[in-house]
Every structure is written in C-alpha cells, then in structure tokens.
Short mmCIF file of C-alpha atoms in Angstrom, two decimals:
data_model
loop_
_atom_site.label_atom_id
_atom_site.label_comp_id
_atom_site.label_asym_id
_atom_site.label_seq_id
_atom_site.Cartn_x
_atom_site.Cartn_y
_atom_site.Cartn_z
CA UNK H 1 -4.10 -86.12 -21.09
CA UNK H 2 -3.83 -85.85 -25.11
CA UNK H 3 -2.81 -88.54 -27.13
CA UNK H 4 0.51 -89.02 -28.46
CA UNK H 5 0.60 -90.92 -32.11
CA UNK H 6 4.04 -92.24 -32.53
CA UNK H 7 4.74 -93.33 -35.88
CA UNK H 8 8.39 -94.97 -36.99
CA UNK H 9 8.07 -95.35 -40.84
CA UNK H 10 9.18 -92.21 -42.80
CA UNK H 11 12.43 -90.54 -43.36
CA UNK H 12 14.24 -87.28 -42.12
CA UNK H 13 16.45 -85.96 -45.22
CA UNK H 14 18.99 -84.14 -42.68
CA UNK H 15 20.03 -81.02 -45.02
CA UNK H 16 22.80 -77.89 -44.65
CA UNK H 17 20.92 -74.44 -44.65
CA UNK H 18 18.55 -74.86 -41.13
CA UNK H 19 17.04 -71.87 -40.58
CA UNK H 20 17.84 -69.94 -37.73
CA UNK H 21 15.75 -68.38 -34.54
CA UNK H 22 16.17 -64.80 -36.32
CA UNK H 23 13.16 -62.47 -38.09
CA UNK H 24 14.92 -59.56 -40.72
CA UNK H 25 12.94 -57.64 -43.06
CA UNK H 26 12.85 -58.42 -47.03
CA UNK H 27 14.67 -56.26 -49.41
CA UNK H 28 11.95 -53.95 -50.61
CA UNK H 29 9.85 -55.23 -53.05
CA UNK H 30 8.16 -53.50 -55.81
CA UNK H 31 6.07 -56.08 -58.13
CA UNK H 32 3.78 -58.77 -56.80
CA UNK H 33 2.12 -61.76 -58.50
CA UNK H 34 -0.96 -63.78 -58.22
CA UNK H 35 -0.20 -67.27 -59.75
CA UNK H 36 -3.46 -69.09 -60.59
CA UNK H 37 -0.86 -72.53 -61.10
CA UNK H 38 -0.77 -72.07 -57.20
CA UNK H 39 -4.31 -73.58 -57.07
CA UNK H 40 -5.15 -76.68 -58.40
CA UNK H 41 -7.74 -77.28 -61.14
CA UNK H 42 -9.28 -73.51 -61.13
CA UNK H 43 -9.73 -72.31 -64.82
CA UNK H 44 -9.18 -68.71 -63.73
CA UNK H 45 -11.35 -66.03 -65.16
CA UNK H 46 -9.41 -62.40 -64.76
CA UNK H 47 -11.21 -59.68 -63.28
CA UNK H 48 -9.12 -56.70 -63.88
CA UNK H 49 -6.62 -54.91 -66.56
CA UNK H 50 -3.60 -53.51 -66.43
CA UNK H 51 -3.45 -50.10 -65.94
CA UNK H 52 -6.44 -50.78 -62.42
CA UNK H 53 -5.43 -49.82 -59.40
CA UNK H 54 -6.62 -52.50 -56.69
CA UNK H 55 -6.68 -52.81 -52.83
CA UNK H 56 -5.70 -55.39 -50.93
CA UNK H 57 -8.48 -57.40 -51.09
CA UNK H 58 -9.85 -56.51 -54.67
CA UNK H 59 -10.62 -59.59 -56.37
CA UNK H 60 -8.03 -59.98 -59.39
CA UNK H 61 -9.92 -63.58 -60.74
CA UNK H 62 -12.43 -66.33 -60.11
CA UNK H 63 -12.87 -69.70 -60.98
CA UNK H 64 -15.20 -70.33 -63.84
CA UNK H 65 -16.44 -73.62 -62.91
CA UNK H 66 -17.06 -71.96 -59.19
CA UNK H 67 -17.74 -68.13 -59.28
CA UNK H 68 -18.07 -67.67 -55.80
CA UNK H 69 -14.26 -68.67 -54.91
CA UNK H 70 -12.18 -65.48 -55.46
CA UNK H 71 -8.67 -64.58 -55.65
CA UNK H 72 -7.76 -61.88 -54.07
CA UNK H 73 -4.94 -58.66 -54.53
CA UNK H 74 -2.18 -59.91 -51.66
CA UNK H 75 -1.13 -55.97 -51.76
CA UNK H 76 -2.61 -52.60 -53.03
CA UNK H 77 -0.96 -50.63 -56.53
CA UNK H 78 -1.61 -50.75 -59.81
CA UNK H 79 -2.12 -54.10 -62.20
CA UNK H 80 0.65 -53.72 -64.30
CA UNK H 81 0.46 -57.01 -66.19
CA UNK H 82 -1.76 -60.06 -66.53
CA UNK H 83 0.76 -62.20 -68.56
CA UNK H 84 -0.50 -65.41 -70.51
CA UNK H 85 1.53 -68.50 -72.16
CA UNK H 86 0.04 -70.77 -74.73
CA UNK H 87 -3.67 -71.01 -75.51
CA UNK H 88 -3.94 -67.91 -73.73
CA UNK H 89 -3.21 -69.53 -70.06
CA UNK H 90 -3.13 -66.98 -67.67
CA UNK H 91 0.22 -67.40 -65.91
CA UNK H 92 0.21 -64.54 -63.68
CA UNK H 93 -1.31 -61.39 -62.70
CA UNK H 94 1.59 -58.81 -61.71
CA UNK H 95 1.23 -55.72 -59.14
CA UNK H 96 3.29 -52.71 -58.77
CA UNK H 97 2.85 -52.13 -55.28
CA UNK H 98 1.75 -48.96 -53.69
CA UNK H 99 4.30 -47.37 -50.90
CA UNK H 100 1.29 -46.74 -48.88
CA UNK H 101 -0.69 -49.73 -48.39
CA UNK H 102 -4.52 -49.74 -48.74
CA UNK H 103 -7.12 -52.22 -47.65
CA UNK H 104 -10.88 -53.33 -48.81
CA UNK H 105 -12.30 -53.04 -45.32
CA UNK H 106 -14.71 -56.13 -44.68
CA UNK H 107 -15.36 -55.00 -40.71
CA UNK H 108 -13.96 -56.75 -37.94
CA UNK H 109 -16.17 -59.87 -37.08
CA UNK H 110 -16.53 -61.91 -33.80
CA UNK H 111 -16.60 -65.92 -35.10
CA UNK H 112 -19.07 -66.64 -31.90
CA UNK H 113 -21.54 -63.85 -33.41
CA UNK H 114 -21.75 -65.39 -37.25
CA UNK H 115 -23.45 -68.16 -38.22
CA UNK H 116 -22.19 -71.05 -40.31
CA UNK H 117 -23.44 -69.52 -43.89
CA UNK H 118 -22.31 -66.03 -42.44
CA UNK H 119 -18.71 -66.98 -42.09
CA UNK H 120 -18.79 -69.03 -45.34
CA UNK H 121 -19.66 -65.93 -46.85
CA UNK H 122 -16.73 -64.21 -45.71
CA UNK H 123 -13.87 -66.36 -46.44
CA UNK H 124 -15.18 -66.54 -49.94
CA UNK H 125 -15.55 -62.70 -50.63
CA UNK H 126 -12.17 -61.85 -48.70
CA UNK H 127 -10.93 -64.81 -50.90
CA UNK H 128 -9.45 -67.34 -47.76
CA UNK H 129 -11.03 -70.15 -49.72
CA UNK H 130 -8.61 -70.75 -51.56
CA UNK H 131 -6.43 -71.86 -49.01
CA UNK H 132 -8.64 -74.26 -47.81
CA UNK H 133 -8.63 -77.73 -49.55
CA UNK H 134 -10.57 -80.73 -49.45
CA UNK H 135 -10.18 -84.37 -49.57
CA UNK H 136 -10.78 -87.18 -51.92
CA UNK H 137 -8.65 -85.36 -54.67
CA UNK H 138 -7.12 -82.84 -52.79
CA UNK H 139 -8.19 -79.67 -54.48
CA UNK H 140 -10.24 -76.57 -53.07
CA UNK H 141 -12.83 -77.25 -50.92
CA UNK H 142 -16.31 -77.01 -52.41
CA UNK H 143 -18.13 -74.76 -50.56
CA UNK H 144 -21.53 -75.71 -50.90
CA UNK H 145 -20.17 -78.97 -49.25
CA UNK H 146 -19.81 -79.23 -45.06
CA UNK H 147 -17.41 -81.49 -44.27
CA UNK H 148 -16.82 -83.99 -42.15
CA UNK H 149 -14.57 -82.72 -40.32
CA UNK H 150 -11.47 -80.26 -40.37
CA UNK H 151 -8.18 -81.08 -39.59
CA UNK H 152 -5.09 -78.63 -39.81
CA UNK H 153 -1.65 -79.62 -39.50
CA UNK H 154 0.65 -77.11 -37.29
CA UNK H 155 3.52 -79.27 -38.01
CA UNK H 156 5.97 -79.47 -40.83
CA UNK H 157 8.31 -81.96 -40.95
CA UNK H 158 9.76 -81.98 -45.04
CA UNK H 159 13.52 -81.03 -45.11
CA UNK H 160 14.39 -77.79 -44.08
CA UNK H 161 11.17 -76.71 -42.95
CA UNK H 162 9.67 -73.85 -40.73
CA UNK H 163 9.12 -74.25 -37.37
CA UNK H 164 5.23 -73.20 -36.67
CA UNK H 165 6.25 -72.69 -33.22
CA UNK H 166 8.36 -69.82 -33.98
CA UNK H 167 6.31 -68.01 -36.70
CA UNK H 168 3.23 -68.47 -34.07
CA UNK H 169 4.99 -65.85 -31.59
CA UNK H 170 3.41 -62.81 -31.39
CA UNK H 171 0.34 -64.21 -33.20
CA UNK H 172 -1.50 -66.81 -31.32
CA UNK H 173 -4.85 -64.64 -30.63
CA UNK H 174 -5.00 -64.58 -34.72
CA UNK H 175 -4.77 -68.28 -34.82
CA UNK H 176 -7.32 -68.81 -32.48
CA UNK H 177 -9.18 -66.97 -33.91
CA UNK H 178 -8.95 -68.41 -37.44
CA UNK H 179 -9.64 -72.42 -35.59
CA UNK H 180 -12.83 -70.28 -34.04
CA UNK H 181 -13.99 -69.57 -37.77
CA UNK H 182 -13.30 -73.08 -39.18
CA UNK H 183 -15.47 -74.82 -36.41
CA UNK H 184 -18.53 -73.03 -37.81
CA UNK H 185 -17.77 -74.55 -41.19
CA UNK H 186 -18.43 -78.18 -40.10
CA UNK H 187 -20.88 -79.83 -37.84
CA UNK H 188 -17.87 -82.30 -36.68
CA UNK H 189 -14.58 -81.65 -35.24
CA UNK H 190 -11.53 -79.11 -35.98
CA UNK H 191 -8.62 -81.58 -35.36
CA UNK H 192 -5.42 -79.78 -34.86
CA UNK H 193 -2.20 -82.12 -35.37
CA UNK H 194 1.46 -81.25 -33.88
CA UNK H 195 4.45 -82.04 -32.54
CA UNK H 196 4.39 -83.57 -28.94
CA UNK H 197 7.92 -82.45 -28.26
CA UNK H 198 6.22 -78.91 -28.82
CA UNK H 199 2.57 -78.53 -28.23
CA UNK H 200 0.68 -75.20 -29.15
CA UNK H 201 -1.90 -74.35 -26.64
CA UNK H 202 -5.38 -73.90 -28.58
CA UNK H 203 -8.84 -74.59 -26.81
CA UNK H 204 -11.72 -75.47 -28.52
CA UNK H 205 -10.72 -77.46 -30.75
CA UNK H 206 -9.16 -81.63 -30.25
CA UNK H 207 -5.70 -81.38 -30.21
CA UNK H 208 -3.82 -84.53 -31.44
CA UNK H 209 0.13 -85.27 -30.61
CA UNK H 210 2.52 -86.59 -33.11
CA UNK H 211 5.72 -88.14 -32.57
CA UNK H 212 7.75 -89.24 -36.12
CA UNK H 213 9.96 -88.75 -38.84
CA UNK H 214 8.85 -86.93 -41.98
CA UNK H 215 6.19 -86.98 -43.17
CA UNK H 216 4.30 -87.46 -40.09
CA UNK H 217 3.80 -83.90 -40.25
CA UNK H 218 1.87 -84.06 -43.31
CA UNK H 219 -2.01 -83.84 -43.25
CA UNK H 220 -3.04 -86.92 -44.93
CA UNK H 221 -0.58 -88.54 -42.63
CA UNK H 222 -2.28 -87.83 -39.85
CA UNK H 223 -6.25 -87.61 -41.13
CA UNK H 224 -5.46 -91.41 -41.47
CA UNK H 225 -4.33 -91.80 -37.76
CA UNK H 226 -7.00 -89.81 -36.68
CA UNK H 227 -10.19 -90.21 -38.50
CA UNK H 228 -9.30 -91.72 -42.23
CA UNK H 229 -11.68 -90.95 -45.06
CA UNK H 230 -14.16 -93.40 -46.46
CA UNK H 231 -15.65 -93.08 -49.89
CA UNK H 232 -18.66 -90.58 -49.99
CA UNK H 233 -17.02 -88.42 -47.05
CA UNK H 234 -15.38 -85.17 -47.55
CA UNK H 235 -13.56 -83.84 -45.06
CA UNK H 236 -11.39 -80.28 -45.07
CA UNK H 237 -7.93 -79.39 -45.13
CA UNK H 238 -5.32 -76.66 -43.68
CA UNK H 239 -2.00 -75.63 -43.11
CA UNK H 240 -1.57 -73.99 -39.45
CA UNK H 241 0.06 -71.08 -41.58
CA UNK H 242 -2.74 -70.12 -43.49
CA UNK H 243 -5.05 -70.48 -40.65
CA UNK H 244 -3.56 -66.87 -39.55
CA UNK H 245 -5.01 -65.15 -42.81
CA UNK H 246 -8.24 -65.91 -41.16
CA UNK H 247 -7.88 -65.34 -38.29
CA UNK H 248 -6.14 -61.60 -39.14
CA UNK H 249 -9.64 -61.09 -41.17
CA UNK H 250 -12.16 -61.30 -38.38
CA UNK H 251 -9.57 -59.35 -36.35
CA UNK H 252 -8.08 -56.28 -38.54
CA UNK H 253 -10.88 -56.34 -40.50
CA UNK H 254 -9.08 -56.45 -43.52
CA UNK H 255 -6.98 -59.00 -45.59
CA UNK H 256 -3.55 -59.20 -44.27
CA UNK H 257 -1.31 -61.89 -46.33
CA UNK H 258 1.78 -61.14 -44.47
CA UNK H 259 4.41 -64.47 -44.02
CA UNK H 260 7.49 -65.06 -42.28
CA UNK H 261 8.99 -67.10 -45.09
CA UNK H 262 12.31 -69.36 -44.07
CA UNK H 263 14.89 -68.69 -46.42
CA UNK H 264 17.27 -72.26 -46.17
CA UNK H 265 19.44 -74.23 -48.04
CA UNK H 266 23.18 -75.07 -48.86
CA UNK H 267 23.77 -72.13 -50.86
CA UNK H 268 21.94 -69.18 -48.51
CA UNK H 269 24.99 -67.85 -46.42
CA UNK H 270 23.06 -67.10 -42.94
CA UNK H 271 19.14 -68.94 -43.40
CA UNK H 272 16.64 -66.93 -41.56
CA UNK H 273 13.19 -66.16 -41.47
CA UNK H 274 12.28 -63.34 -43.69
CA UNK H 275 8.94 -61.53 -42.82
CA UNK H 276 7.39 -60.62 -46.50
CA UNK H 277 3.70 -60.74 -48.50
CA UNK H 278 2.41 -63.41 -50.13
CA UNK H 279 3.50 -63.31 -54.05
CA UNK H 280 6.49 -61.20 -53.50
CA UNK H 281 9.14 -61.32 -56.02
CA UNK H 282 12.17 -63.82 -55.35
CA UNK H 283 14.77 -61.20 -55.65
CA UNK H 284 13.53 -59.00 -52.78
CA UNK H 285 13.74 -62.26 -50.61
CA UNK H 286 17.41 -63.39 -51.54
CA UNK H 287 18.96 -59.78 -52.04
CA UNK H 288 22.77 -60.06 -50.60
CA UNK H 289 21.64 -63.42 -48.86
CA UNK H 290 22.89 -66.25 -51.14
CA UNK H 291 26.89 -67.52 -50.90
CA UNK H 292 29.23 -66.90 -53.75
CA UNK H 293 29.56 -69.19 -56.54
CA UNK H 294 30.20 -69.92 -60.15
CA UNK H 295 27.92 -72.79 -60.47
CA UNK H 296 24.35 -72.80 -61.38
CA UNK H 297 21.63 -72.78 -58.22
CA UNK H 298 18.57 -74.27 -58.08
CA UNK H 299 15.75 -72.02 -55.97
CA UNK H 300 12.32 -73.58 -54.89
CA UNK H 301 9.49 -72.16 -53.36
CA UNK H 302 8.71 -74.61 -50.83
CA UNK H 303 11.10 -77.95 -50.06
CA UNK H 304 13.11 -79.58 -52.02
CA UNK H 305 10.36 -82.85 -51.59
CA UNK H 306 7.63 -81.04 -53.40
CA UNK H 307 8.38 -77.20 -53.95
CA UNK H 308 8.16 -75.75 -57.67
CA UNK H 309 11.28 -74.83 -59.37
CA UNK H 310 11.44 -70.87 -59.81
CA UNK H 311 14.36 -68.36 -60.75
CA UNK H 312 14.41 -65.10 -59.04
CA UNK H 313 12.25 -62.92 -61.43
CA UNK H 314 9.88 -65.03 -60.38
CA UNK H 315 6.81 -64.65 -57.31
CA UNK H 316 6.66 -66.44 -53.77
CA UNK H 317 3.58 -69.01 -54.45
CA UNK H 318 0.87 -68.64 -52.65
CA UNK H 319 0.95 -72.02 -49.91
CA UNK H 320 4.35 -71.57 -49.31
CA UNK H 321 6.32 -70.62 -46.08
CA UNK H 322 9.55 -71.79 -47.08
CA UNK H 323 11.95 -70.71 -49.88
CA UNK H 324 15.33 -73.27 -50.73
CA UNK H 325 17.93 -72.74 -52.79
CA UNK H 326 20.58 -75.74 -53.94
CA UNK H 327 23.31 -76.54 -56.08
CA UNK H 328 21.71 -77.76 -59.69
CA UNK H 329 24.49 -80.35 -59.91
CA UNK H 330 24.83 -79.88 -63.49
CA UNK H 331 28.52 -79.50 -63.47
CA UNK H 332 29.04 -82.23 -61.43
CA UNK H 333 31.41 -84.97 -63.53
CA UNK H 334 32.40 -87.73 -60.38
CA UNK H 335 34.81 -90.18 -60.98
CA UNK H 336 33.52 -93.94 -60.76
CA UNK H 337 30.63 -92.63 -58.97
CA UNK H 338 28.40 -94.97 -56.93
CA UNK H 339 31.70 -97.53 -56.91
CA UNK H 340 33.04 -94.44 -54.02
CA UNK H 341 32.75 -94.72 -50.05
CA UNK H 342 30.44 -92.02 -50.43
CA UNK H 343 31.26 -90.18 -47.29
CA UNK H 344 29.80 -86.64 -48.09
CA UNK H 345 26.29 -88.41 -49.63
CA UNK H 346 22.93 -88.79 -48.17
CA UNK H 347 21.98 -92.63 -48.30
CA UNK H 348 18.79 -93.71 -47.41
CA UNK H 349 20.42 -97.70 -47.99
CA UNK H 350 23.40 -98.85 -46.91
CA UNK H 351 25.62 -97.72 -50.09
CA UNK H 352 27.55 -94.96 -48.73
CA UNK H 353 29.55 -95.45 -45.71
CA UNK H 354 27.29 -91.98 -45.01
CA UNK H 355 24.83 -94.34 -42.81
CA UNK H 356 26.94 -94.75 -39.63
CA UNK H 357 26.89 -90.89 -39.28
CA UNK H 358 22.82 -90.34 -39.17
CA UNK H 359 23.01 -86.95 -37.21
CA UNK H 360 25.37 -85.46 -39.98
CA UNK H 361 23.60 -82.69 -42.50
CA UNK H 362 24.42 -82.99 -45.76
CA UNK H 363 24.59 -80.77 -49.37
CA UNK H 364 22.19 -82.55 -52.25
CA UNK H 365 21.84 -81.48 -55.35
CA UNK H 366 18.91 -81.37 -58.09
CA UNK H 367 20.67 -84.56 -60.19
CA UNK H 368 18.55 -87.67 -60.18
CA UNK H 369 21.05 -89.92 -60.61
CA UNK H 370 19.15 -92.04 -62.95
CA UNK H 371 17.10 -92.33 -65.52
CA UNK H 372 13.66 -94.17 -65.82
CA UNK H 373 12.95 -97.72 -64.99
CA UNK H 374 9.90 -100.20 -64.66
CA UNK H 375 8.66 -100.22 -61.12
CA UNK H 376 11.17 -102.28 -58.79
CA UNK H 377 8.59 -104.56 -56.01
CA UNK H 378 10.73 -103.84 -53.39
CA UNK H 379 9.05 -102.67 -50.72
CA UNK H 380 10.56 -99.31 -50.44
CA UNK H 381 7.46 -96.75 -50.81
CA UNK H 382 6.05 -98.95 -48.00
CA UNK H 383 9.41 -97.95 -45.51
CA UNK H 384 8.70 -93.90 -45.91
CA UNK H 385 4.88 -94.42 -45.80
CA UNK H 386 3.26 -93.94 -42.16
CA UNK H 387 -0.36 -95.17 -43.80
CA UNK H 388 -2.22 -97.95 -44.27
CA UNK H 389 -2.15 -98.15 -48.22
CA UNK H 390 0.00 -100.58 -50.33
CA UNK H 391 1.54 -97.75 -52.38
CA UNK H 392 3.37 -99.61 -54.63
CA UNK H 393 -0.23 -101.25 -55.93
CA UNK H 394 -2.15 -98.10 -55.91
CA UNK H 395 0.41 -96.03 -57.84
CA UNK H 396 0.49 -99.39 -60.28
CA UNK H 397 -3.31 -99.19 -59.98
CA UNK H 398 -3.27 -95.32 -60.49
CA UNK H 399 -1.16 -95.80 -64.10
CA UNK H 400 -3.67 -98.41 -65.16
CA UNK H 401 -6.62 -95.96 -64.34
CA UNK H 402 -8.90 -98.98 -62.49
CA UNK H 403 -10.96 -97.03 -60.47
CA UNK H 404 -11.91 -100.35 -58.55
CA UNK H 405 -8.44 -101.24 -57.32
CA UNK H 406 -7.86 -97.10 -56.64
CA UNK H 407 -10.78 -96.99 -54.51
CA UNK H 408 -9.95 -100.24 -52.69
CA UNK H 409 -6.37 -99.54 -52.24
CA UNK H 410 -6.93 -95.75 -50.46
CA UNK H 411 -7.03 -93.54 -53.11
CA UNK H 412 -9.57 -91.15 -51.16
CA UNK H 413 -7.58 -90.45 -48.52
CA UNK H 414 -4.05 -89.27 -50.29
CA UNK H 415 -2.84 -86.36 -52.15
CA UNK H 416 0.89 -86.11 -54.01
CA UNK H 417 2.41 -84.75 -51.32
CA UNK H 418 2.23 -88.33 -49.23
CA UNK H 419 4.29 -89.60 -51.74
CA UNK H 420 7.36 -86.92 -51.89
CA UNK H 421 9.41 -89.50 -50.11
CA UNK H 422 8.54 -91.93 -52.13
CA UNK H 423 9.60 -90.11 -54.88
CA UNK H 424 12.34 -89.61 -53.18
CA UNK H 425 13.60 -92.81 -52.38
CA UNK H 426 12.30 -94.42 -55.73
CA UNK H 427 15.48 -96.46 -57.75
CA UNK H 428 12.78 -96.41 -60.70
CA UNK H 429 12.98 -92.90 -60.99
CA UNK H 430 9.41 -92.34 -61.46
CA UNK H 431 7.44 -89.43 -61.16
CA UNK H 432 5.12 -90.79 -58.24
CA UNK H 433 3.73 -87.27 -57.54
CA UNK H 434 2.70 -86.27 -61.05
CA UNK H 435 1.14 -90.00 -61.50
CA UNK H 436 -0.98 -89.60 -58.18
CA UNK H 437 -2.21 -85.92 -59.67
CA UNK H 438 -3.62 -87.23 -62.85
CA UNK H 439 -5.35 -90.20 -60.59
CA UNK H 440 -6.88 -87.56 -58.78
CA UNK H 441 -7.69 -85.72 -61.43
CA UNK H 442 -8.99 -88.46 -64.01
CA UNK H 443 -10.54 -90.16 -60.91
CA UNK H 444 -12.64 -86.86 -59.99
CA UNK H 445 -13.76 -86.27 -63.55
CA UNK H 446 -14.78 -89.62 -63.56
CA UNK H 447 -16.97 -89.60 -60.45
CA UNK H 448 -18.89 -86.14 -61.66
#
C-alpha cells in the first residue's frame, strides 16, 4: 500500500474564477513567441532571422554557456521578429504561424530500446531540456550531470490551479511514456508525487501520496518529505505537465507542445480549460472570455503566487498551464480601511470577520496593501512552510550573502517558488522570492 504524507502547515488562498470540467478551442492564433526570460540564467544565442521559415522543432536559440541545450520553434511559419530591449537582450523571438503545420521528424523511439546517453541525446536536440530543472539553485539541469534522482510533481495546489487529473485524460500512454524516458536519465529513482484523494495510475516508477494545503503540491515540498537534498547531490526536477512533451516525442515522433491551459480568475466570465500551443499570444486565449468592466485588469501567466505579469499582446510562457486574470485594484479608494469588519476580504489572521467563513471564495486584487518594512520575527513564514528550514533565518541569511549560514539553514534544497506564500503572507512586504533568486544565483556563481 503507498504512502500517504500528510502535511498541515501551508495555506489554501480560496479564489473566484475555478476552472471548470470543460475543454473549448482557442481563438485562432496567428503569432507565437519564444521567451528566453522563461528560462532561468541561459544567455541565449539566436539561431535564426526574420524572414526564416522554421518547423516545429527547428532550433530558434541556444545557451552560450551550454550549446548543447536548445530551444526549440513551439509551431512551424515564418520568424517574423527577434525583438531585443536594452544592451541588446533578446526578449523574444516571434512566429507567424503556418495554417498547415509542419514538423522536424526525429523518428518515433521506444524508451526500453535507448540507452541512457541515447535518450539524453534526444531531449536535448528536440529541445525537452529545457523543461527539465535541477536542484541546488533551481535552474536547468546540467546535462553532463546524472542525478540523484528524479522527482515530478503531478500535483498543483497554488490558487486557482489546473487539475492534472483532468488534462491527463486522453493522454496517459504519453505520460508514461515520458516517466519511461526520465528513468534512463538517472541511476536512482523517478519519484512521482500526487494527490491521495486522486491517485494517477503509473508503473514503474515510486509513487508517493500527498495529503495538504498549498504548497504541498510544490516539488521542493515534497523532495524534502521524500528524499531531501544534501550538499554535493543534484537531483532533477519536473512538472507532470511537461512530462507529456516527452512522452509525445518518443511517440509521434515529432515535437508536439500542445497545452490545455486553465483560463481562471475573478474577471474571466465562464473559466475553462483552453487547449492551445505553447507561446501563443494572450489575445487568442481571452478572445470574448473576460467580464465587462471599466477598471483596469491584471493578467498573469501562471498564479497569482508566482506567475509573471503580462498584457494581452503578450505570449503564453513556456512552464505555464494556467493563465489568471484580476482586478489591478488601482482604483480602489476604501474608507477607514483595515478599521472595517472586512467581510468580503481574504484574511489569513484573524482581522476580518472573513475567518469564520473558511469555505467562502473570494475576489483579491494586485494592491499590496503596504509598503516596505524591516523583517517582523514572528513566526509567520514558518506557518505556510511544510519544510524543515527556519525561513525567516535563511532569507535573513540569504540578504547577508553568508554562504555558511545558507548552506546550514537549507539553502540546497529550495527554489522561490517555496516561498510564494510566504510572500504572501509577509506584513514586511518583502520581496522573499526575488531575495531567494539572487541567493541562488550569487550562491551558484560562488560555488563554480
């Protein structure tokens, strides 16, 4: 009988816009963008011009510090724009999309018949590595590295989320597939992590129950119930939804970057699940779907916790399965504010009289309500933390860059995401996420 791993700390942020049980097809979409932002850390080096034309498939970029991870056309047509910002940072690479798809064939491929080096080879030349990250540091996986071990989380638990469950019908041969593939990357185990109240059948791999509030469904979450990470050890990272790009490769033979993308939040009149491309333009995805209004909007690719903040003309980024669009609250002008019972406001303390009704969703807004402060010692990172880290030190240990304390205090196994909630729940008003980045990031340059 598998395990079930019930964690208590954490918090559910119950919000209006759930999407529901129903697939409908995009608006059609003419332009397509690869965002090299989406990918932490790569200094991208551009491949083609505008004017190309380009297969799904056809590299677009590479990182210059690693040549051998690609990036990869998510459609065919013709390269249209590669546009830069300051210093000549490429900030996107823009395709006008053929009516008629067309595909760089790499074969169809059994995972049981390829060795280890043999499917490496593959995921880097059909450009899957990219999706595939590693931690310490959280960035993509080096592949002249094995790992540890693998572990994939087929649960998402941040606001609003997709349910994996849902998105997997139709499509569990691909996905078993793609698990088949990762186990000859390592010479430990593939851990899959997900929802006990709604187990996916897989087989070959260790499956591993959770039971908890958000953000038990996180990875780093549940690495650290499972196996954690010690210093020196490198283990790989995956969302369940990217597994299915693999696992379409060895199948089709061909790169297939398809999503079923939840479209949710307070201001989407009927949320749904949208089936679309990876890098699609907003517009296509929220054509006639949003609710009237005369106040500005705030859309996200991702959830609200740690999406990016987009506007319409703008592209789906690459790890995301969700799409979220709230009120900005920049019109907002409340009377006596906090001093009010508070009945229509989320309260994560016992300000509003909001608490006694915990099964109630609720509208938020993009306001912080706040401005910056020196860290409180409270205690409440620790509350919305399932790990065994004293966040509150590390992030103070993080800000004073001692790499002795960072190591000490878990700084190996985390990544930004972990502390969303944090964030979240933070009466400093800090930006935990961004200082946990630049640990990462100062802490990695340090240590090569």
């Amino acid at each position: 009988m598998t395990k079930v791993i019930k964690l208590k700390k954490g918090l559910d942020i119950n919000l209006k816009g759930k999407p529901a049980g129903v697939v409908e097809e995009s608006a059609p979409c003419e332009y397509y963008a690869l965002v090299p932002d989406d990918f932490h850390g790569v200094v991208p080096k551009v491949v083609v011009k505008p004017g190309e034309h380009v297969d799904a498939g056809t590299p677009l970029m590479y990182d210059k510090n690693r040549p051998e991870i690609k990036f990869v056309a998510p459609v065919s047509g013709e390269v249209v724009a590669v546009n830069r910002g300051e210093r000549r940072k490429v900030l996107d690479i823009t395709i006008k999309a053929d009516a008629e798809q067309t595909f760089v064939e790499f074969g169809k491929k059994s995972a049981d018949e390829l060795s280890g080096e043999q499917m490496k080879e593959l995921l880097l030349q059909a450009g899957m590595f990219p999706f595939i990250k590693q931690r310490p540091y959280d960035v993509i996986a080096n592949p002249d590295v094995t790992p540890r071990d693998i572990f994939v989380t087929a649960w998402d638990t941040a606001p609003l989320a997709p349910d994996f469950g849902f998105v997997l019908k139709g499509e569990e041969a691909h996905f078993q597939t793609g698990l088949d593939a990762l186990r000859k990357l390592t010479s430990g185990k593939v851990y899959v992590g997900m929802p006990a109240k709604a187990p996916i059948a897989v087989s070959n791999v260790e499956s591993v129950l959770f039971d908890g509030p958000h953000p038990t469904g996180n990875v780093g979450v549940q690495i650290q119930h499972i196996a954690p990470v010690n210093k020196g050890e490198v283990v790989w990272t995956m969302n369940a939804f990217d597994v299915l790009f693999i696992g379409r490769l060895l199948n089709k033979g061909v790169v297939d970057f398809s999503r079923l993308v939840a479209v949710t939040g307070s201001e989407v009149a009927n949320p749904v699940y949208v089936r679309t491309c990876v890098g699609a333009r907003i517009d296509s995805l929220l054509a006639g779907r949003l609710t009237p209004a005369d106040y500005h909007r705030r859309i996200i690719s991702g959830n609200v916790l740690t999406g990016t903040h987009i506007s319409e003309m703008d592209y789906l980024r690459a790890p995301h399965s969700q799409l979220t669009v709230i009120p900005e609250g920049d019109d907002c002008h409340e009377l006596f504010g906090w001093a009010m019972p508070g009945l229509k406001k989320f309260s994560v303390s016992h300000t509003y009289f909001s608490w006694l009704f915990p099964k109630k969703s609720y509208t938020l807004d993009a306001r912080l309500n706040g401005g910056e402060r020196a860290i409180i010692m409270s205690g409440e990172y620790d509350r919305v933390l399932p790990m065994d880290i004293l966040p509150e030190f590390l992030i103070k240990a993080v800000l004073a860059f001692d790499v002795e304390k960072m190591e000490n205090l878990g700084i190996y196994e985390v990544a930004p995401e972990d502390f969303a909630l944090c964030e979240f729940v933070d009466t400093s008003k800090l930006e935990i996420q961004k200082i946990i980045r630049t640990g990462l990031d100062e802490l990695m340059k340090e240590m090569n």
